[in-house]
């Protein structure tokens, strides 16, 4: 915990004692609606305000929790968080990432530094005037790209349908259609991804969950850092009405200034305008705006290809365990996936293994490939490596194999036959 009371953006273990002090009174603790504990992932259909299973108060409670399936995930103070992870002496210090010196600008400021004013894109000299004690760390894009890949791999365990927007943010389609109907509740899979990113990557992210991309992105920004915010259909319109127009994705400084000139400060002031008027005032964007201000957004989570993943799965007659049996079962599935990829003229850049345990828990594990492939034997090679890591004696009732990150077959399988097997 930082001295100024702000939570640091590097992962921090929870302290049970301080949680206990914050518990709500007993009378408030039941009947609050569907509730998920973000720490132990317990789910209560009509839940308490703290988790009876582990005692955490980091619970998400929302009437529509089980039905919302579009998520936006954004890393907290991304570059600064990576630098703090790699140099623990920076942990409780104000850190600014960017190039020091006369004409440098801030790429990001950590949450401690932000208390003093520095922000992304600010001239460095100005940021240093506001926060003279800040430690300036040079930008290291290669490192942030590598961290971004690690995070993407964790997202892919939650759903094959992801749309990375930049190095530090992505939309995730958590619908049954995208993931397979028996996967865990979207909120649960997301809370697990959030926790894994803290444990395995060492930085924190904020999650927004809603029923469309516009609202999911708004939500991920509501409770930073380490947030998990939910916007449901019931409150969406009323909620967005209160926000400044600058919160609309696509309303930059210029449009916001134009709106201000017209006396429009909040989204609510746009809600009564007919679409025609919005188009007349703000051009083509007015059409999309007309939906946004009502809490509507028809955009799909776009993985860049038309299909999102190609997969095949089989349910065993009798539950199976052991690597050998699972590997034998996965062989024909890889053949099927390879054939379907060849038929469609596409290839996959990530192999995804799906296992359902005897007690109906779904596990997905994935591996990014050095080169996209459509070859069954390459898929099988990686599938077997993933199986090896999971076959610890547990019994499984289903196995599936798929490929995600689809691309054209032209980009796949370079001529060296074995290059995909590195
Ligand atoms: P953001 O997600 O906008 O910012 P952030 O991750 O630093 O902070 P938070 O999301 O918690 O508010 O941008 C992601 C990264 O992109 C950021 O760490 C640095 C880089 N960036 C720039 O280089 N210039 C910019 O103007 C902005 C806004 C971001
Ligand atoms: Mg960010």
Short mmCIF file of C-alpha atoms and ligand atoms in Angstrom, two decimals:
data_model
loop_
_atom_site.label_atom_id
_atom_site.label_comp_id
_atom_site.label_asym_id
_atom_site.label_seq_id
_atom_site.Cartn_x
_atom_site.Cartn_y
_atom_site.Cartn_z
CA UNK A 1 0.00 0.00 0.00
CA UNK A 2 1.36 3.42 -0.87
CA UNK A 3 1.94 5.93 1.90
CA UNK A 4 -0.63 8.34 0.52
CA UNK A 5 -3.34 5.73 0.89
CA UNK A 6 -3.61 4.96 -2.81
CA UNK A 7 -3.38 1.35 -3.73
CA UNK A 8 -0.31 0.68 -5.77
CA UNK A 9 -0.82 -0.65 -9.27
CA UNK A 10 1.48 -3.60 -8.77
CA UNK A 11 -0.36 -6.64 -7.39
CA UNK A 12 -0.83 -6.48 -3.62
CA UNK A 13 -1.97 -9.41 -1.50
CA UNK A 14 -5.15 -8.73 0.46
CA UNK A 15 -4.92 -8.26 4.21
CA UNK A 16 -7.68 -10.18 5.97
CA UNK A 17 -7.45 -8.03 9.12
CA UNK A 18 -8.21 -4.78 7.32
CA UNK A 19 -11.04 -6.46 5.42
CA UNK A 20 -12.61 -7.57 8.66
CA UNK A 21 -12.66 -3.99 9.89
CA UNK A 22 -14.51 -2.93 6.75
CA UNK A 23 -17.27 -5.53 6.89
CA UNK A 24 -20.79 -4.13 6.61
CA UNK A 25 -23.19 -4.70 9.51
CA UNK A 26 -24.88 -8.12 9.67
CA UNK A 27 -28.27 -6.69 8.73
CA UNK A 28 -26.97 -5.55 5.34
CA UNK A 29 -25.36 -8.81 4.50
CA UNK A 30 -28.05 -10.81 2.74
CA UNK A 31 -30.54 -10.45 -0.05
CA UNK A 32 -28.37 -8.12 -2.07
CA UNK A 33 -28.80 -9.98 -5.37
CA UNK A 34 -26.49 -12.19 -7.47
CA UNK A 35 -23.00 -11.87 -6.00
CA UNK A 36 -19.54 -13.04 -7.00
CA UNK A 37 -16.54 -13.02 -4.68
CA UNK A 38 -13.57 -11.70 -6.65
CA UNK A 39 -11.10 -13.34 -4.29
CA UNK A 40 -12.31 -16.94 -4.02
CA UNK A 41 -14.71 -16.87 -7.05
CA UNK A 42 -17.66 -18.16 -4.98
CA UNK A 43 -21.03 -17.27 -6.50
CA UNK A 44 -24.24 -16.66 -4.53
CA UNK A 45 -27.52 -16.28 -6.44
CA UNK A 46 -28.92 -13.99 -3.75
CA UNK A 47 -25.81 -13.04 -2.07
CA UNK A 48 -24.35 -11.38 0.92
CA UNK A 49 -22.26 -8.22 0.84
CA UNK A 50 -19.25 -10.09 2.06
CA UNK A 51 -18.16 -13.56 1.12
CA UNK A 52 -19.15 -16.29 3.57
CA UNK A 53 -16.63 -18.60 1.91
CA UNK A 54 -13.46 -16.51 2.37
CA UNK A 55 -14.52 -13.35 4.23
CA UNK A 56 -13.48 -10.95 1.47
CA UNK A 57 -15.50 -7.80 0.92
CA UNK A 58 -14.32 -7.58 -2.68
CA UNK A 59 -17.62 -8.85 -3.97
CA UNK A 60 -19.49 -7.81 -7.09
CA UNK A 61 -23.22 -7.67 -6.61
CA UNK A 62 -25.59 -6.88 -9.45
CA UNK A 63 -29.08 -8.05 -10.37
CA UNK A 64 -28.00 -8.77 -13.97
CA UNK A 65 -24.64 -10.32 -13.09
CA UNK A 66 -25.41 -13.70 -14.61
CA UNK A 67 -26.68 -12.27 -17.92
CA UNK A 68 -24.02 -9.73 -18.95
CA UNK A 69 -21.43 -10.97 -21.40
CA UNK A 70 -19.41 -8.20 -23.05
CA UNK A 71 -16.28 -7.13 -21.21
CA UNK A 72 -13.59 -4.50 -21.58
CA UNK A 73 -10.30 -4.93 -19.78
CA UNK A 74 -7.78 -2.14 -19.37
CA UNK A 75 -4.45 -2.33 -17.55
CA UNK A 76 -3.89 0.13 -14.73
CA UNK A 77 -1.16 2.72 -15.45
CA UNK A 78 0.22 0.09 -17.79
CA UNK A 79 3.80 1.13 -18.56
CA UNK A 80 4.36 2.42 -15.02
CA UNK A 81 2.96 -0.77 -13.50
CA UNK A 82 5.38 -2.88 -15.56
CA UNK A 83 8.30 -0.72 -14.46
CA UNK A 84 7.25 -0.99 -10.80
CA UNK A 85 6.96 -4.74 -11.15
CA UNK A 86 10.52 -4.93 -12.46
CA UNK A 87 12.03 -2.61 -9.86
CA UNK A 88 10.42 -3.08 -6.44
CA UNK A 89 12.29 -0.04 -5.08
CA UNK A 90 9.90 2.08 -7.19
CA UNK A 91 6.81 0.55 -5.67
CA UNK A 92 5.75 3.32 -3.29
CA UNK A 93 7.30 6.17 -5.30
CA UNK A 94 5.70 8.48 -7.86
CA UNK A 95 6.86 7.09 -11.20
CA UNK A 96 6.60 8.72 -14.60
CA UNK A 97 7.41 6.76 -17.73
CA UNK A 98 8.69 8.79 -20.66
CA UNK A 99 11.79 10.51 -21.89
CA UNK A 100 13.32 12.93 -19.46
CA UNK A 101 14.68 16.19 -20.80
CA UNK A 102 13.49 19.37 -22.42
CA UNK A 103 11.06 18.17 -25.07
CA UNK A 104 10.07 14.80 -23.60
CA UNK A 105 6.46 13.91 -22.83
CA UNK A 106 4.86 11.68 -20.24
CA UNK A 107 3.68 8.36 -21.66
CA UNK A 108 2.15 7.32 -18.35
CA UNK A 109 2.22 8.35 -14.71
CA UNK A 110 1.57 5.87 -11.91
CA UNK A 111 -1.42 6.45 -9.65
CA UNK A 112 0.78 7.94 -6.93
CA UNK A 113 2.26 10.49 -9.35
CA UNK A 114 -1.20 11.26 -10.76
CA UNK A 115 -2.22 12.66 -7.37
CA UNK A 116 0.15 15.54 -8.03
CA UNK A 117 -1.18 16.22 -11.53
CA UNK A 118 1.00 14.49 -14.15
CA UNK A 119 -0.93 12.78 -16.94
CA UNK A 120 -0.18 10.99 -20.22
CA UNK A 121 0.87 13.29 -23.09
CA UNK A 122 1.85 16.13 -20.71
CA UNK A 123 5.25 17.79 -21.38
CA UNK A 124 7.77 16.25 -19.04
CA UNK A 125 8.99 19.60 -17.71
CA UNK A 126 5.45 20.45 -16.63
CA UNK A 127 4.96 17.05 -15.01
CA UNK A 128 8.22 17.48 -13.10
CA UNK A 129 7.15 20.92 -11.88
CA UNK A 130 3.98 19.35 -10.51
CA UNK A 131 5.72 16.35 -9.01
CA UNK A 132 9.41 17.15 -8.48
CA UNK A 133 10.02 13.94 -6.54
CA UNK A 134 8.93 11.68 -9.43
CA UNK A 135 11.30 9.01 -10.69
CA UNK A 136 11.42 9.11 -14.49
CA UNK A 137 11.88 5.76 -16.23
CA UNK A 138 12.49 5.55 -19.99
CA UNK A 139 9.85 3.87 -22.14
CA UNK A 140 10.64 0.26 -23.08
CA UNK A 141 8.14 -0.73 -25.78
CA UNK A 142 9.63 -4.19 -26.40
CA UNK A 143 9.01 -5.08 -22.77
CA UNK A 144 5.42 -3.75 -22.79
CA UNK A 145 4.68 -5.70 -25.98
CA UNK A 146 5.88 -8.87 -24.33
CA UNK A 147 3.73 -8.25 -21.23
CA UNK A 148 0.79 -7.52 -23.52
CA UNK A 149 1.20 -10.95 -25.17
CA UNK A 150 1.23 -12.61 -21.76
CA UNK A 151 -2.01 -10.86 -20.81
CA UNK A 152 -3.60 -11.75 -24.13
CA UNK A 153 -2.85 -15.42 -23.48
CA UNK A 154 -4.76 -15.17 -20.18
CA UNK A 155 -7.71 -13.47 -21.92
CA UNK A 156 -7.75 -16.35 -24.40
CA UNK A 157 -8.24 -18.76 -21.52
CA UNK A 158 -11.42 -16.85 -20.69
CA UNK A 159 -12.77 -16.74 -24.27
CA UNK A 160 -11.46 -17.32 -27.78
CA UNK A 161 -13.23 -14.14 -28.93
CA UNK A 162 -11.05 -11.20 -27.98
CA UNK A 163 -10.45 -7.88 -29.70
CA UNK A 164 -7.23 -6.24 -28.58
CA UNK A 165 -7.55 -2.49 -28.97
CA UNK A 166 -4.07 -1.46 -27.90
CA UNK A 167 -1.25 -3.03 -25.92
CA UNK A 168 -3.15 -2.56 -22.68
CA UNK A 169 -6.83 -3.02 -23.50
CA UNK A 170 -9.15 -5.50 -25.13
CA UNK A 171 -12.81 -6.36 -25.53
CA UNK A 172 -13.87 -9.90 -24.66
CA UNK A 173 -16.99 -11.63 -25.90
CA UNK A 174 -18.03 -13.77 -22.94
CA UNK A 175 -21.30 -14.98 -24.45
CA UNK A 176 -22.26 -18.66 -24.46
CA UNK A 177 -22.03 -18.58 -28.23
CA UNK A 178 -18.41 -17.45 -28.11
CA UNK A 179 -17.22 -19.68 -25.28
CA UNK A 180 -19.40 -22.77 -25.18
CA UNK A 181 -22.48 -22.93 -23.02
CA UNK A 182 -21.08 -24.77 -20.05
CA UNK A 183 -18.19 -22.42 -19.35
CA UNK A 184 -18.22 -20.63 -15.96
CA UNK A 185 -20.25 -17.48 -15.52
CA UNK A 186 -18.69 -14.55 -17.46
CA UNK A 187 -18.04 -12.55 -14.28
CA UNK A 188 -16.33 -15.55 -12.70
CA UNK A 189 -14.07 -16.21 -15.70
CA UNK A 190 -13.19 -12.50 -15.80
CA UNK A 191 -12.42 -12.30 -12.07
CA UNK A 192 -10.22 -15.34 -12.51
CA UNK A 193 -8.39 -13.71 -15.43
CA UNK A 194 -7.95 -10.55 -13.34
CA UNK A 195 -6.48 -12.57 -10.51
CA UNK A 196 -4.22 -14.58 -12.81
CA UNK A 197 -2.85 -11.39 -14.36
CA UNK A 198 -1.94 -10.17 -10.87
CA UNK A 199 -0.35 -13.49 -9.89
CA UNK A 200 1.32 -14.49 -13.14
CA UNK A 201 2.14 -11.16 -14.80
CA UNK A 202 2.48 -8.96 -11.69
CA UNK A 203 0.39 -5.98 -12.75
CA UNK A 204 -3.27 -5.08 -12.22
CA UNK A 205 -6.16 -4.56 -14.61
CA UNK A 206 -9.63 -3.07 -14.38
CA UNK A 207 -12.66 -4.81 -15.83
CA UNK A 208 -15.94 -3.47 -17.14
CA UNK A 209 -18.81 -5.89 -17.73
CA UNK A 210 -22.00 -4.97 -19.53
CA UNK A 211 -24.12 -5.96 -22.51
CA UNK A 212 -22.31 -3.97 -25.19
CA UNK A 213 -18.87 -2.59 -25.98
CA UNK A 214 -19.69 1.06 -25.36
CA UNK A 215 -20.90 0.39 -21.82
CA UNK A 216 -18.21 -2.19 -21.06
CA UNK A 217 -15.52 0.37 -21.87
CA UNK A 218 -17.22 3.00 -19.75
CA UNK A 219 -17.45 0.49 -16.91
CA UNK A 220 -13.77 -0.50 -16.95
CA UNK A 221 -12.88 3.12 -16.22
CA UNK A 222 -15.26 3.60 -13.28
CA UNK A 223 -13.29 2.00 -10.50
CA UNK A 224 -9.61 2.11 -11.45
CA UNK A 225 -7.19 0.73 -10.38
CA UNK A 226 -7.99 -2.98 -9.84
CA UNK A 227 -11.66 -2.33 -10.51
CA UNK A 228 -14.53 -4.54 -11.59
CA UNK A 229 -17.61 -2.54 -12.53
CA UNK A 230 -20.89 -3.71 -13.95
CA UNK A 231 -23.49 -1.75 -15.91
CA UNK A 232 -26.81 -3.52 -16.44
CA UNK A 233 -29.66 -2.74 -18.80
CA UNK A 234 -31.92 -1.49 -16.03
CA UNK A 235 -29.71 1.42 -15.05
CA UNK A 236 -27.71 2.07 -18.25
CA UNK A 237 -29.64 5.01 -19.67
CA UNK A 238 -30.06 6.79 -16.38
CA UNK A 239 -26.43 6.17 -15.49
CA UNK A 240 -24.92 7.47 -18.73
CA UNK A 241 -27.11 10.58 -18.51
CA UNK A 242 -25.01 11.81 -15.60
CA UNK A 243 -21.63 11.45 -17.33
CA UNK A 244 -19.75 14.22 -19.14
CA UNK A 245 -19.78 13.90 -22.94
CA UNK A 246 -16.00 13.37 -22.91
CA UNK A 247 -16.66 9.85 -21.56
CA UNK A 248 -18.11 8.82 -24.92
CA UNK A 249 -15.63 6.76 -26.89
CA UNK A 250 -15.06 8.89 -30.01
CA UNK A 251 -15.78 12.26 -28.43
CA UNK A 252 -12.33 13.80 -28.28
CA UNK A 253 -11.25 17.28 -27.27
CA UNK A 254 -12.53 18.90 -30.49
CA UNK A 255 -16.04 17.40 -30.39
CA UNK A 256 -16.31 17.98 -26.64
CA UNK A 257 -15.38 21.66 -27.17
CA UNK A 258 -17.94 21.94 -29.96
CA UNK A 259 -20.59 20.44 -27.70
CA UNK A 260 -19.61 22.78 -24.87
CA UNK A 261 -20.09 25.75 -27.22
CA UNK A 262 -23.60 24.46 -27.82
CA UNK A 263 -24.16 24.27 -24.06
CA UNK A 264 -23.93 20.46 -23.96
CA UNK A 265 -21.89 19.10 -21.06
CA UNK A 266 -23.53 15.80 -20.14
CA UNK A 267 -24.68 12.75 -22.08
CA UNK A 268 -28.17 13.30 -20.68
CA UNK A 269 -28.46 16.48 -22.72
CA UNK A 270 -27.99 14.42 -25.89
CA UNK A 271 -30.60 11.81 -24.98
CA UNK A 272 -33.62 13.77 -26.21
CA UNK A 273 -32.10 14.74 -29.55
CA UNK A 274 -33.35 12.76 -32.55
CA UNK A 275 -30.73 10.89 -34.56
CA UNK A 276 -31.23 13.28 -37.49
CA UNK A 277 -30.24 16.21 -35.37
CA UNK A 278 -27.19 14.43 -34.00
CA UNK A 279 -26.11 13.63 -37.58
CA UNK A 280 -26.72 17.25 -38.63
CA UNK A 281 -24.56 18.49 -35.74
CA UNK A 282 -21.79 15.89 -35.58
CA UNK A 283 -21.74 14.26 -39.02
CA UNK A 284 -21.71 10.48 -39.58
CA UNK A 285 -20.60 9.88 -36.00
CA UNK A 286 -24.00 11.27 -34.93
CA UNK A 287 -25.61 8.00 -35.96
CA UNK A 288 -23.49 5.94 -33.62
CA UNK A 289 -23.83 8.63 -30.97
CA UNK A 290 -27.61 8.34 -31.09
CA UNK A 291 -27.31 4.72 -29.94
CA UNK A 292 -24.55 5.33 -27.39
CA UNK A 293 -26.45 8.01 -25.50
CA UNK A 294 -29.35 5.56 -25.03
CA UNK A 295 -26.92 2.87 -23.83
CA UNK A 296 -27.10 1.01 -27.16
CA UNK A 297 -24.22 -0.25 -29.27
CA UNK A 298 -24.54 -2.92 -31.96
CA UNK A 299 -20.81 -3.39 -32.59
CA UNK A 300 -19.58 -6.95 -32.27
CA UNK A 301 -16.36 -7.94 -30.55
CA UNK A 302 -14.31 -8.24 -33.69
CA UNK A 303 -11.44 -10.69 -33.71
CA UNK A 304 -10.48 -9.51 -37.12
CA UNK A 305 -11.69 -12.54 -38.99
CA UNK A 306 -15.22 -13.64 -39.72
CA UNK A 307 -15.04 -16.81 -37.71
CA UNK A 308 -13.64 -16.62 -34.25
CA UNK A 309 -12.21 -20.03 -33.65
CA UNK A 310 -12.32 -23.50 -35.13
CA UNK A 311 -12.63 -26.36 -32.70
CA UNK A 312 -13.74 -29.93 -32.16
CA UNK A 313 -14.55 -31.74 -28.95
CA UNK A 314 -15.64 -35.10 -27.67
CA UNK A 315 -17.35 -36.32 -24.51
CA UNK A 316 -15.96 -39.61 -23.19
CA UNK A 317 -18.25 -42.57 -22.50
CA UNK A 318 -16.34 -43.01 -19.26
CA UNK A 319 -14.32 -40.30 -17.55
CA UNK A 320 -10.64 -40.53 -18.45
CA UNK A 321 -7.36 -39.61 -16.80
CA UNK A 322 -3.68 -39.78 -17.62
CA UNK A 323 -1.73 -38.04 -20.34
CA UNK A 324 -1.58 -41.05 -22.69
CA UNK A 325 -5.33 -41.59 -22.85
CA UNK A 326 -6.01 -37.87 -23.30
CA UNK A 327 -3.38 -37.58 -26.02
CA UNK A 328 -4.90 -40.52 -27.87
CA UNK A 329 -8.31 -38.88 -27.70
CA UNK A 330 -7.06 -35.54 -28.97
CA UNK A 331 -5.45 -36.93 -32.15
CA UNK A 332 -8.66 -37.31 -34.24
CA UNK A 333 -9.90 -33.93 -32.99
CA UNK A 334 -6.73 -32.27 -34.31
CA UNK A 335 -7.31 -33.97 -37.68
CA UNK A 336 -10.86 -32.56 -37.77
CA UNK A 337 -9.71 -29.05 -36.89
CA UNK A 338 -6.91 -29.21 -39.49
CA UNK A 339 -9.34 -30.33 -42.18
CA UNK A 340 -11.84 -27.59 -41.38
CA UNK A 341 -9.08 -24.96 -41.45
CA UNK A 342 -7.90 -26.26 -44.85
CA UNK A 343 -11.47 -26.25 -46.19
CA UNK A 344 -11.88 -22.61 -45.18
CA UNK A 345 -8.41 -21.55 -46.34
CA UNK A 346 -7.53 -20.19 -42.89
CA UNK A 347 -5.06 -20.92 -40.10
CA UNK A 348 -4.85 -20.36 -36.34
CA UNK A 349 -2.17 -18.61 -34.32
CA UNK A 350 -3.16 -20.03 -30.92
CA UNK A 351 -4.00 -23.59 -29.90
CA UNK A 352 -6.70 -23.85 -27.23
CA UNK A 353 -7.21 -26.98 -25.13
CA UNK A 354 -10.52 -27.44 -23.34
CA UNK A 355 -11.09 -30.00 -20.60
CA UNK A 356 -14.18 -30.64 -18.53
CA UNK A 357 -13.49 -32.30 -15.18
CA UNK A 358 -15.59 -35.07 -13.65
CA UNK A 359 -17.38 -32.42 -11.59
CA UNK A 360 -18.16 -30.27 -14.63
CA UNK A 361 -15.48 -27.62 -14.19
CA UNK A 362 -14.26 -26.30 -17.54
CA UNK A 363 -10.58 -25.62 -17.97
CA UNK A 364 -9.14 -23.91 -21.02
CA UNK A 365 -5.44 -23.59 -21.65
CA UNK A 366 -3.79 -22.03 -24.65
CA UNK A 367 -0.48 -21.69 -26.41
CA UNK A 368 0.53 -19.09 -28.91
CA UNK A 369 2.36 -20.57 -31.88
CA UNK A 370 5.57 -19.27 -33.40
CA UNK A 371 3.73 -19.32 -36.77
CA UNK A 372 0.00 -19.69 -37.51
CA UNK A 373 -0.83 -23.20 -38.68
CA UNK A 374 -3.49 -25.28 -40.34
CA UNK A 375 -1.60 -28.56 -39.96
CA UNK A 376 -3.13 -31.24 -37.74
CA UNK A 377 0.27 -32.51 -36.60
CA UNK A 378 1.41 -29.04 -35.48
CA UNK A 379 -1.87 -28.55 -33.60
CA UNK A 380 -1.43 -31.98 -32.08
CA UNK A 381 2.13 -31.27 -30.96
CA UNK A 382 1.00 -28.20 -29.01
CA UNK A 383 -2.17 -29.89 -27.77
CA UNK A 384 -0.08 -32.69 -26.29
CA UNK A 385 2.18 -30.21 -24.51
CA UNK A 386 -0.88 -28.55 -22.99
CA UNK A 387 -2.28 -31.93 -21.94
CA UNK A 388 1.02 -32.87 -20.33
CA UNK A 389 0.71 -29.86 -18.01
CA UNK A 390 -2.85 -30.72 -16.96
CA UNK A 391 -2.81 -34.52 -16.73
CA UNK A 392 -2.15 -34.80 -13.01
CA UNK A 393 -4.42 -37.74 -12.30
CA UNK A 394 -7.71 -35.84 -12.43
CA UNK A 395 -10.52 -37.46 -14.33
CA UNK A 396 -12.02 -35.64 -17.30
CA UNK A 397 -15.36 -36.13 -19.04
CA UNK A 398 -14.70 -34.03 -22.14
CA UNK A 399 -11.75 -32.90 -24.22
CA UNK A 400 -11.76 -30.27 -26.94
CA UNK A 401 -9.11 -28.73 -29.12
CA UNK A 402 -9.37 -25.57 -31.13
CA UNK A 403 -7.41 -22.80 -32.73
CA UNK A 404 -8.03 -19.08 -32.24
CA UNK A 405 -6.33 -15.93 -33.61
CA UNK A 406 -7.45 -16.93 -37.10
CA UNK A 407 -5.73 -15.57 -40.18
CA UNK A 408 -5.38 -16.34 -43.86
CA UNK A 409 -3.66 -19.62 -44.78
CA UNK A 410 -1.09 -17.56 -46.73
CA UNK A 411 0.44 -16.50 -43.41
CA UNK A 412 0.62 -20.07 -42.13
CA UNK A 413 3.18 -22.84 -41.95
CA UNK A 414 6.41 -21.53 -43.44
CA UNK A 415 8.13 -24.00 -45.79
CA UNK A 416 10.37 -25.55 -43.13
CA UNK A 417 8.17 -28.42 -42.04
CA UNK A 418 9.35 -28.34 -38.47
CA UNK A 419 9.33 -24.60 -37.86
CA UNK A 420 5.90 -24.78 -36.23
CA UNK A 421 7.17 -27.24 -33.66
CA UNK A 422 9.75 -25.04 -31.91
P1 LIG B 1 -4.12 4.15 -20.96
O1 LIG B 1 -4.86 2.86 -20.75
O2 LIG B 1 -4.85 5.31 -21.49
O3 LIG B 1 -3.46 4.61 -19.61
P2 LIG B 1 -2.80 3.81 -18.46
O4 LIG B 1 -2.86 2.33 -18.66
O5 LIG B 1 -1.40 4.36 -18.25
O6 LIG B 1 -3.63 4.23 -17.20
P3 LIG B 1 -5.13 3.84 -16.81
O7 LIG B 1 -5.66 2.97 -17.89
O8 LIG B 1 -5.00 3.14 -15.49
O9 LIG B 1 -5.84 5.15 -16.69
O10 LIG B 1 -2.88 3.89 -21.91
C1 LIG B 1 -2.13 2.70 -21.90
C2 LIG B 1 -0.67 2.98 -22.15
O11 LIG B 1 -0.52 3.67 -23.37
C3 LIG B 1 -0.03 3.87 -21.09
O12 LIG B 1 0.49 3.14 -20.00
C4 LIG B 1 1.00 4.61 -21.85
C5 LIG B 1 0.51 4.65 -23.27
N1 LIG B 1 0.01 6.00 -23.59
C6 LIG B 1 0.86 6.87 -24.28
O13 LIG B 1 1.98 6.51 -24.61
N2 LIG B 1 0.39 8.13 -24.56
C7 LIG B 1 -0.85 8.55 -24.21
O14 LIG B 1 -1.23 9.70 -24.48
C8 LIG B 1 -1.70 7.64 -23.50
C9 LIG B 1 -3.09 8.07 -23.08
C10 LIG B 1 -1.23 6.39 -23.23
MG1 LIG B 2 -4.74 1.49 -19.17
#
